[in-house]
Amino acid sequence: MNNNEYEDYKDYINKLEGEYQGTFEKIEVYINYSSKLNFLEKNNCFLQILDTFLSGQEEGRAVKEITGVSLKKYCDAMIYGESIYMYKASRIFSILLGTLFYVVYMHFFIRVCDVISLKDSSLIFQPMKFGIGDIALILGCTSIPILLSHITRNYFENPKRYKKVKRYNEFGVWIFTIMIYVSLNQFLEEYGIVIAFPNIVLILLYLTIIRLVVWLLTKTFVEGNSEDKKAKKRNEYLQILNKEYDVHVKKHQRSSKLSLNWNEFLRKKTKSNSVFIKIFFAYSIILLVLTFLLGGLMFVKTNGNIDVVGIIILVVISFFDVLMVAIVWEGIQRNKQLNKIEKSINSWEMGR
């Protein structure tokens, strides 16, 4: 098998009829827009679903006998398989971690605004007060996925409308939560638990926040948030691999040398990516250490005050560090994609 041979699921869609065809169209939209599967993984997932649907259609069974009552649960089971519980656990962990991040970030953001408006840099190191406003913020963070999961129930009825409703609801909940947070902190300022962190801990915490914000901005600008853009990017990489392999074959044909087969070419590409991953990972560690050293030095030299020039330098270094991490992350994702392509090809050849 060469790199251009694979079984396209779209060749079998026209064999579906009636309710089976309508249900598959809903499943196709959901998996394309709601999963992080790569191009070949989605194709294999659709092939499995089509195989089941065509068998059920031939036997005269109803669609719900195959999918069950919840079509979303059926899709998630087909996407994640046996690892669905790990997926749910990772989602819960990411929600809790994200909640903690946003609570600390709001404290940091308000303090930066106070420093700029009052021109008093010592405010940045004042003790933090966690009160009713923070509880409201936590409830807002945790309610977003719960609210969106209820909206998801109508996803298959009108997927285009769902995307708009989801976006507006998420934005509305965030705005409402932040308004409550600010108003509660302003009118109920005396309530809450005061926690005094050492200044060096606050510096490390603020540097972490800066790095995360830079990382999120870089990720948004470079990659985009929509799943279709990510899928398009993965497909473009697959096309680049095809072109590189064609160049490799033609080059060896001109020199009368034996070219690598597709699997060998993928393994060589994986090794090459691994070398660059290690190099850029070392760069990111060096920049990370440099960031923390400069942050600590700035604190000692300024006696706990804020050096604006120093902060700008830290942000610039953090940007380059995040860029190194982004390159490492992209390299890891590409290696995963290369391994999955190779496994898909091997599975296809074994099944022939």
Short mmCIF file of C-alpha atoms in Angstrom, two decimals:
data_model
loop_
_atom_site.label_atom_id
_atom_site.label_comp_id
_atom_site.label_asym_id
_atom_site.label_seq_id
_atom_site.Cartn_x
_atom_site.Cartn_y
_atom_site.Cartn_z
CA MET A 1 0.00 0.00 0.00
CA ASN A 2 1.31 3.49 -0.84
CA ASN A 3 0.60 6.74 0.90
CA ASN A 4 -2.39 7.64 -1.25
CA GLU A 5 -4.38 4.42 -0.68
CA TYR A 6 -7.03 4.37 2.00
CA GLU A 7 -10.70 3.46 2.22
CA ASP A 8 -12.82 6.62 2.08
CA TYR A 9 -15.97 6.42 4.20
CA LYS A 10 -17.79 8.79 1.82
CA ASP A 11 -17.95 6.02 -0.78
CA TYR A 12 -20.49 4.19 1.41
CA ILE A 13 -22.76 7.03 2.56
CA ASN A 14 -25.04 6.78 -0.48
CA LYS A 15 -25.91 3.19 0.53
CA LEU A 16 -27.74 4.45 3.61
CA GLU A 17 -31.47 5.12 3.39
CA GLY A 18 -34.12 7.04 5.31
CA GLU A 19 -33.58 7.32 9.05
CA TYR A 20 -30.12 5.78 8.85
CA GLN A 21 -28.94 8.44 6.40
CA GLY A 22 -30.37 11.32 8.47
CA THR A 23 -28.85 9.96 11.68
CA PHE A 24 -25.44 9.50 10.08
CA GLU A 25 -25.45 13.12 8.84
CA LYS A 26 -25.96 14.29 12.44
CA ILE A 27 -23.20 11.98 13.68
CA GLU A 28 -20.86 13.21 10.94
CA VAL A 29 -21.34 16.86 11.95
CA TYR A 30 -20.83 16.07 15.64
CA ILE A 31 -17.62 14.07 15.17
CA ASN A 32 -16.15 16.56 12.69
CA TYR A 33 -16.75 19.59 14.93
CA SER A 34 -16.61 18.16 18.45
CA SER A 35 -13.71 15.70 18.46
CA LYS A 36 -9.93 16.03 18.26
CA LEU A 37 -9.45 12.97 16.07
CA ASN A 38 -7.13 13.40 13.13
CA PHE A 39 -8.13 12.87 9.51
CA LEU A 40 -7.49 9.11 9.39
CA GLU A 41 -8.98 8.47 12.84
CA LYS A 42 -12.21 10.20 11.83
CA ASN A 43 -12.29 8.22 8.60
CA ASN A 44 -11.87 4.91 10.49
CA CYS A 45 -14.51 5.95 13.04
CA PHE A 46 -17.01 6.73 10.28
CA LEU A 47 -16.21 3.41 8.56
CA GLN A 48 -17.03 1.52 11.77
CA ILE A 49 -20.32 3.40 12.18
CA LEU A 50 -21.25 2.88 8.53
CA ASP A 51 -20.49 -0.83 8.79
CA THR A 52 -22.81 -1.10 11.81
CA PHE A 53 -25.52 1.03 10.17
CA LEU A 54 -25.46 -0.89 6.89
CA SER A 55 -25.72 -4.20 8.75
CA GLY A 56 -28.63 -2.87 10.83
CA GLN A 57 -30.34 -1.49 7.74
CA GLU A 58 -30.02 -4.84 5.97
CA GLU A 59 -31.51 -6.63 8.99
CA GLY A 60 -34.41 -4.15 9.13
CA ARG A 61 -33.56 -2.87 12.62
CA ALA A 62 -34.44 0.61 13.91
CA VAL A 63 -31.59 3.11 14.33
CA LYS A 64 -32.21 3.50 18.07
CA GLU A 65 -31.61 -0.22 18.55
CA ILE A 66 -28.01 0.50 17.52
CA THR A 67 -27.40 3.99 18.93
CA GLY A 68 -29.57 3.81 22.03
CA VAL A 69 -31.65 6.72 23.36
CA SER A 70 -28.75 9.23 23.54
CA LEU A 71 -27.06 9.74 20.19
CA LYS A 72 -24.37 11.88 21.84
CA LYS A 73 -23.36 9.04 24.18
CA TYR A 74 -23.16 6.69 21.20
CA CYS A 75 -20.89 9.14 19.35
CA ASP A 76 -18.64 9.66 22.39
CA ALA A 77 -18.35 5.88 22.82
CA MET A 78 -17.33 5.51 19.16
CA ILE A 79 -14.80 8.37 19.45
CA TYR A 80 -13.11 7.46 22.74
CA GLY A 81 -13.88 3.73 23.01
CA GLU A 82 -12.61 2.17 26.23
CA SER A 83 -10.81 5.38 27.20
CA ILE A 84 -14.05 7.37 27.58
CA TYR A 85 -13.83 7.29 31.41
CA MET A 86 -10.26 8.61 31.22
CA TYR A 87 -11.56 11.35 28.93
CA LYS A 88 -14.30 12.30 31.43
CA ALA A 89 -11.80 12.31 34.32
CA SER A 90 -9.42 14.55 32.35
CA ARG A 91 -12.29 16.94 31.62
CA ILE A 92 -13.19 17.19 35.31
CA PHE A 93 -9.53 17.80 36.20
CA SER A 94 -9.15 20.47 33.50
CA ILE A 95 -12.33 22.22 34.73
CA LEU A 96 -11.03 22.30 38.33
CA LEU A 97 -7.59 23.49 37.21
CA GLY A 98 -9.15 26.11 34.94
CA THR A 99 -11.35 27.33 37.79
CA LEU A 100 -8.33 27.79 40.06
CA PHE A 101 -6.50 29.63 37.29
CA TYR A 102 -9.35 32.08 36.62
CA VAL A 103 -9.83 32.86 40.33
CA VAL A 104 -6.14 33.71 40.74
CA TYR A 105 -6.10 35.51 37.38
CA MET A 106 -8.96 37.83 38.43
CA HIS A 107 -7.04 38.78 41.58
CA PHE A 108 -3.94 39.45 39.50
CA PHE A 109 -5.83 41.46 36.84
CA ILE A 110 -7.56 43.69 39.43
CA ARG A 111 -4.25 44.31 41.20
CA VAL A 112 -2.55 45.33 37.96
CA CYS A 113 -5.40 47.80 37.29
CA ASP A 114 -5.03 49.20 40.84
CA VAL A 115 -1.26 49.58 40.40
CA ILE A 116 -1.77 51.51 37.14
CA SER A 117 -4.61 53.73 38.44
CA LEU A 118 -3.15 54.45 41.91
CA LYS A 119 0.52 54.37 40.79
CA ASP A 120 1.42 52.30 43.83
CA SER A 121 3.42 49.20 42.89
CA SER A 122 3.34 47.86 46.47
CA LEU A 123 -0.34 46.88 45.99
CA ILE A 124 0.72 43.95 43.86
CA PHE A 125 2.15 42.21 46.94
CA GLN A 126 -0.79 42.82 49.30
CA PRO A 127 -2.43 39.75 50.95
CA MET A 128 -5.16 38.10 48.88
CA LYS A 129 -8.74 38.00 50.17
CA PHE A 130 -10.90 35.07 49.05
CA GLY A 131 -14.57 35.78 49.69
CA ILE A 132 -18.12 35.59 48.31
CA GLY A 133 -17.07 37.01 44.94
CA ASP A 134 -14.60 34.17 44.46
CA ILE A 135 -17.32 31.64 45.30
CA ALA A 136 -19.51 33.23 42.60
CA LEU A 137 -16.61 33.03 40.14
CA ILE A 138 -16.05 29.35 40.97
CA LEU A 139 -19.76 28.60 40.49
CA GLY A 140 -19.67 30.42 37.16
CA CYS A 141 -16.63 28.45 35.95
CA THR A 142 -18.17 25.11 36.91
CA SER A 143 -21.63 25.96 35.58
CA ILE A 144 -20.44 26.69 32.03
CA PRO A 145 -19.76 23.04 31.04
CA ILE A 146 -22.95 21.90 32.85
CA LEU A 147 -25.02 24.52 31.03
CA LEU A 148 -23.45 23.67 27.69
CA SER A 149 -24.05 19.96 28.24
CA HIS A 150 -27.79 20.69 28.54
CA ILE A 151 -27.68 22.70 25.31
CA THR A 152 -25.85 19.81 23.65
CA ARG A 153 -28.98 17.66 23.96
CA ASN A 154 -30.46 19.59 21.02
CA TYR A 155 -27.21 19.48 19.04
CA PHE A 156 -28.30 16.82 16.60
CA GLU A 157 -31.57 18.57 15.80
CA ASN A 158 -29.87 21.70 14.48
CA PRO A 159 -26.04 21.63 14.66
CA LYS A 160 -25.54 25.08 13.09
CA ARG A 161 -27.88 26.72 15.58
CA TYR A 162 -26.16 24.82 18.41
CA LYS A 163 -22.76 26.37 17.68
CA LYS A 164 -24.19 29.90 17.86
CA VAL A 165 -26.22 29.20 21.02
CA LYS A 166 -23.20 27.59 22.67
CA ARG A 167 -20.96 30.56 21.87
CA TYR A 168 -23.47 33.18 23.08
CA ASN A 169 -24.33 31.26 26.25
CA GLU A 170 -20.68 30.79 27.16
CA PHE A 171 -19.96 34.49 26.59
CA GLY A 172 -23.08 35.54 28.53
CA VAL A 173 -22.29 33.35 31.55
CA TRP A 174 -18.72 34.70 31.68
CA ILE A 175 -19.83 38.35 31.54
CA PHE A 176 -22.55 37.77 34.15
CA THR A 177 -20.13 35.93 36.46
CA ILE A 178 -17.44 38.64 36.21
CA MET A 179 -20.03 41.37 36.92
CA ILE A 180 -21.19 39.50 40.04
CA TYR A 181 -17.57 38.95 41.10
CA VAL A 182 -16.67 42.64 40.82
CA SER A 183 -19.87 43.89 42.51
CA LEU A 184 -19.67 41.41 45.41
CA ASN A 185 -16.02 42.24 46.04
CA GLN A 186 -16.85 45.94 46.01
CA PHE A 187 -19.92 45.90 48.30
CA LEU A 188 -18.92 42.98 50.56
CA GLU A 189 -15.25 43.79 50.87
CA GLU A 190 -15.11 43.06 54.61
CA TYR A 191 -16.18 39.43 54.14
CA GLY A 192 -13.74 36.73 53.19
CA ILE A 193 -10.61 34.89 54.24
CA VAL A 194 -7.35 36.81 54.02
CA ILE A 195 -4.37 34.75 52.86
CA ALA A 196 -0.90 36.28 52.97
CA PHE A 197 1.52 34.66 50.52
CA PRO A 198 5.29 35.30 50.68
CA ASN A 199 6.39 37.76 48.01
CA ILE A 200 8.58 35.20 46.24
CA VAL A 201 5.55 32.88 45.95
CA LEU A 202 3.50 35.73 44.47
CA ILE A 203 6.26 36.46 41.95
CA LEU A 204 6.32 32.82 40.83
CA LEU A 205 2.51 32.83 40.70
CA TYR A 206 2.38 36.00 38.61
CA LEU A 207 5.08 34.71 36.25
CA THR A 208 3.07 31.52 35.79
CA ILE A 209 -0.05 33.56 34.99
CA ILE A 210 1.88 35.68 32.48
CA ARG A 211 3.26 32.55 30.81
CA LEU A 212 -0.21 30.93 30.62
CA VAL A 213 -1.77 34.07 29.14
CA VAL A 214 1.01 34.36 26.55
CA TRP A 215 0.61 30.64 25.79
CA LEU A 216 -3.16 30.97 25.29
CA LEU A 217 -2.78 34.04 23.07
CA THR A 218 -0.06 32.38 20.99
CA LYS A 219 -2.12 29.19 20.66
CA THR A 220 -5.20 31.18 19.62
CA PHE A 221 -3.40 33.25 16.99
CA VAL A 222 -1.32 30.40 15.56
CA GLU A 223 -3.78 27.51 15.71
CA GLY A 224 -7.26 28.94 16.17
CA ASN A 225 -9.99 27.60 18.43
CA SER A 226 -12.32 25.87 16.00
CA GLU A 227 -11.96 22.14 15.48
CA ASP A 228 -12.43 22.47 11.71
CA LYS A 229 -9.34 24.72 11.54
CA LYS A 230 -7.36 22.16 13.53
CA ALA A 231 -8.58 19.35 11.28
CA LYS A 232 -7.64 21.42 8.24
CA LYS A 233 -4.17 21.96 9.69
CA ARG A 234 -3.71 18.21 10.26
CA ASN A 235 -4.87 17.47 6.71
CA GLU A 236 -2.43 20.06 5.35
CA TYR A 237 0.40 18.30 7.21
CA LEU A 238 -0.65 15.00 5.65
CA GLN A 239 -0.50 16.62 2.21
CA ILE A 240 2.97 18.00 3.00
CA LEU A 241 4.09 14.48 3.93
CA ASN A 242 2.75 13.16 0.63
CA LYS A 243 4.67 15.81 -1.32
CA GLU A 244 7.88 15.19 0.65
CA TYR A 245 7.58 11.47 -0.01
CA ASP A 246 7.04 12.05 -3.74
CA VAL A 247 10.16 14.26 -3.82
CA HIS A 248 12.08 11.56 -1.94
CA VAL A 249 11.03 8.87 -4.45
CA LYS A 250 11.81 11.00 -7.52
CA LYS A 251 15.19 12.01 -6.09
CA HIS A 252 16.21 8.38 -5.55
CA GLN A 253 14.90 7.37 -8.98
CA ARG A 254 17.12 9.99 -10.64
CA SER A 255 20.17 8.69 -8.78
CA SER A 256 19.16 5.03 -9.38
CA LYS A 257 18.95 4.39 -5.64
CA LEU A 258 16.37 2.36 -3.77
CA SER A 259 13.85 4.69 -2.11
CA LEU A 260 12.26 4.08 1.27
CA ASN A 261 8.76 2.70 1.41
CA TRP A 262 6.02 4.80 3.01
CA ASN A 263 6.34 3.24 6.48
CA GLU A 264 10.13 3.60 6.51
CA PHE A 265 9.78 7.21 5.40
CA LEU A 266 7.35 7.89 8.28
CA ARG A 267 9.72 6.31 10.82
CA LYS A 268 12.62 8.41 9.52
CA LYS A 269 10.46 11.53 9.76
CA THR A 270 9.51 10.63 13.34
CA LYS A 271 13.18 10.27 14.36
CA SER A 272 14.02 13.60 12.73
CA ASN A 273 11.16 15.32 14.59
CA SER A 274 12.29 13.73 17.88
CA VAL A 275 15.74 15.33 17.54
CA PHE A 276 14.24 18.80 17.06
CA ILE A 277 11.83 18.22 19.96
CA LYS A 278 14.74 17.51 22.32
CA ILE A 279 16.69 20.56 21.12
CA PHE A 280 13.80 23.01 21.52
CA PHE A 281 12.80 21.44 24.84
CA ALA A 282 16.32 22.19 26.13
CA TYR A 283 15.95 25.79 24.89
CA SER A 284 12.60 26.13 26.71
CA ILE A 285 14.11 24.87 30.00
CA ILE A 286 16.99 27.36 29.70
CA LEU A 287 14.57 30.25 29.07
CA LEU A 288 12.33 29.09 31.94
CA VAL A 289 15.25 29.09 34.39
CA LEU A 290 16.34 32.49 33.08
CA THR A 291 12.80 33.87 33.62
CA PHE A 292 12.65 32.79 37.26
CA LEU A 293 16.21 34.00 37.95
CA LEU A 294 15.45 37.43 36.50
CA GLY A 295 12.16 37.58 38.42
CA GLY A 296 13.89 36.80 41.71
CA LEU A 297 16.76 39.21 40.96
CA MET A 298 14.29 41.98 40.08
CA PHE A 299 12.49 41.46 43.40
CA VAL A 300 15.75 41.64 45.39
CA LYS A 301 17.11 44.69 43.54
CA THR A 302 13.88 46.73 43.81
CA ASN A 303 13.12 45.84 47.46
CA GLY A 304 9.72 44.36 46.64
CA ASN A 305 8.64 47.09 44.20
CA ILE A 306 7.78 46.60 40.53
CA ASP A 307 10.26 47.41 37.79
CA VAL A 308 8.23 48.13 34.62
CA VAL A 309 11.21 47.55 32.32
CA GLY A 310 11.94 44.29 34.12
CA ILE A 311 8.33 43.14 33.67
CA ILE A 312 8.50 43.92 29.93
CA ILE A 313 11.74 41.91 29.64
CA LEU A 314 10.12 39.00 31.50
CA VAL A 315 7.10 39.08 29.19
CA VAL A 316 9.36 39.06 26.10
CA ILE A 317 11.41 36.14 27.47
CA SER A 318 8.19 34.35 28.41
CA PHE A 319 6.94 34.83 24.86
CA PHE A 320 10.05 33.18 23.39
CA ASP A 321 9.87 30.44 26.00
CA VAL A 322 6.23 29.78 25.14
CA LEU A 323 7.22 29.76 21.46
CA MET A 324 9.78 27.03 22.21
CA VAL A 325 7.15 25.06 24.13
CA ALA A 326 4.69 25.51 21.24
CA ILE A 327 7.28 24.11 18.81
CA VAL A 328 7.88 21.14 21.12
CA TRP A 329 4.13 20.57 21.44
CA GLU A 330 3.65 20.78 17.67
CA GLY A 331 6.49 18.30 17.16
CA ILE A 332 4.93 15.86 19.63
CA GLN A 333 1.53 16.16 17.92
CA ARG A 334 3.09 15.55 14.52
CA ASN A 335 4.90 12.48 15.80
CA LYS A 336 1.62 11.17 17.20
CA GLN A 337 0.00 11.77 13.83
CA LEU A 338 2.86 9.97 12.05
CA ASN A 339 2.52 6.98 14.38
CA LYS A 340 -1.25 6.85 13.90
CA ILE A 341 -0.87 7.02 10.11
CA GLU A 342 1.59 4.13 10.22
CA LYS A 343 -0.71 2.08 12.49
CA SER A 344 -3.71 2.78 10.23
CA ILE A 345 -1.74 1.61 7.19
CA ASN A 346 -0.58 -1.55 8.98
CA SER A 347 -4.15 -2.31 10.11
CA TRP A 348 -5.43 -1.80 6.57
CA GLU A 349 -2.79 -4.10 5.10
CA MET A 350 -3.49 -6.81 7.69
CA GLY A 351 -7.20 -6.65 6.91
CA ARG A 352 -6.77 -7.00 3.15
#
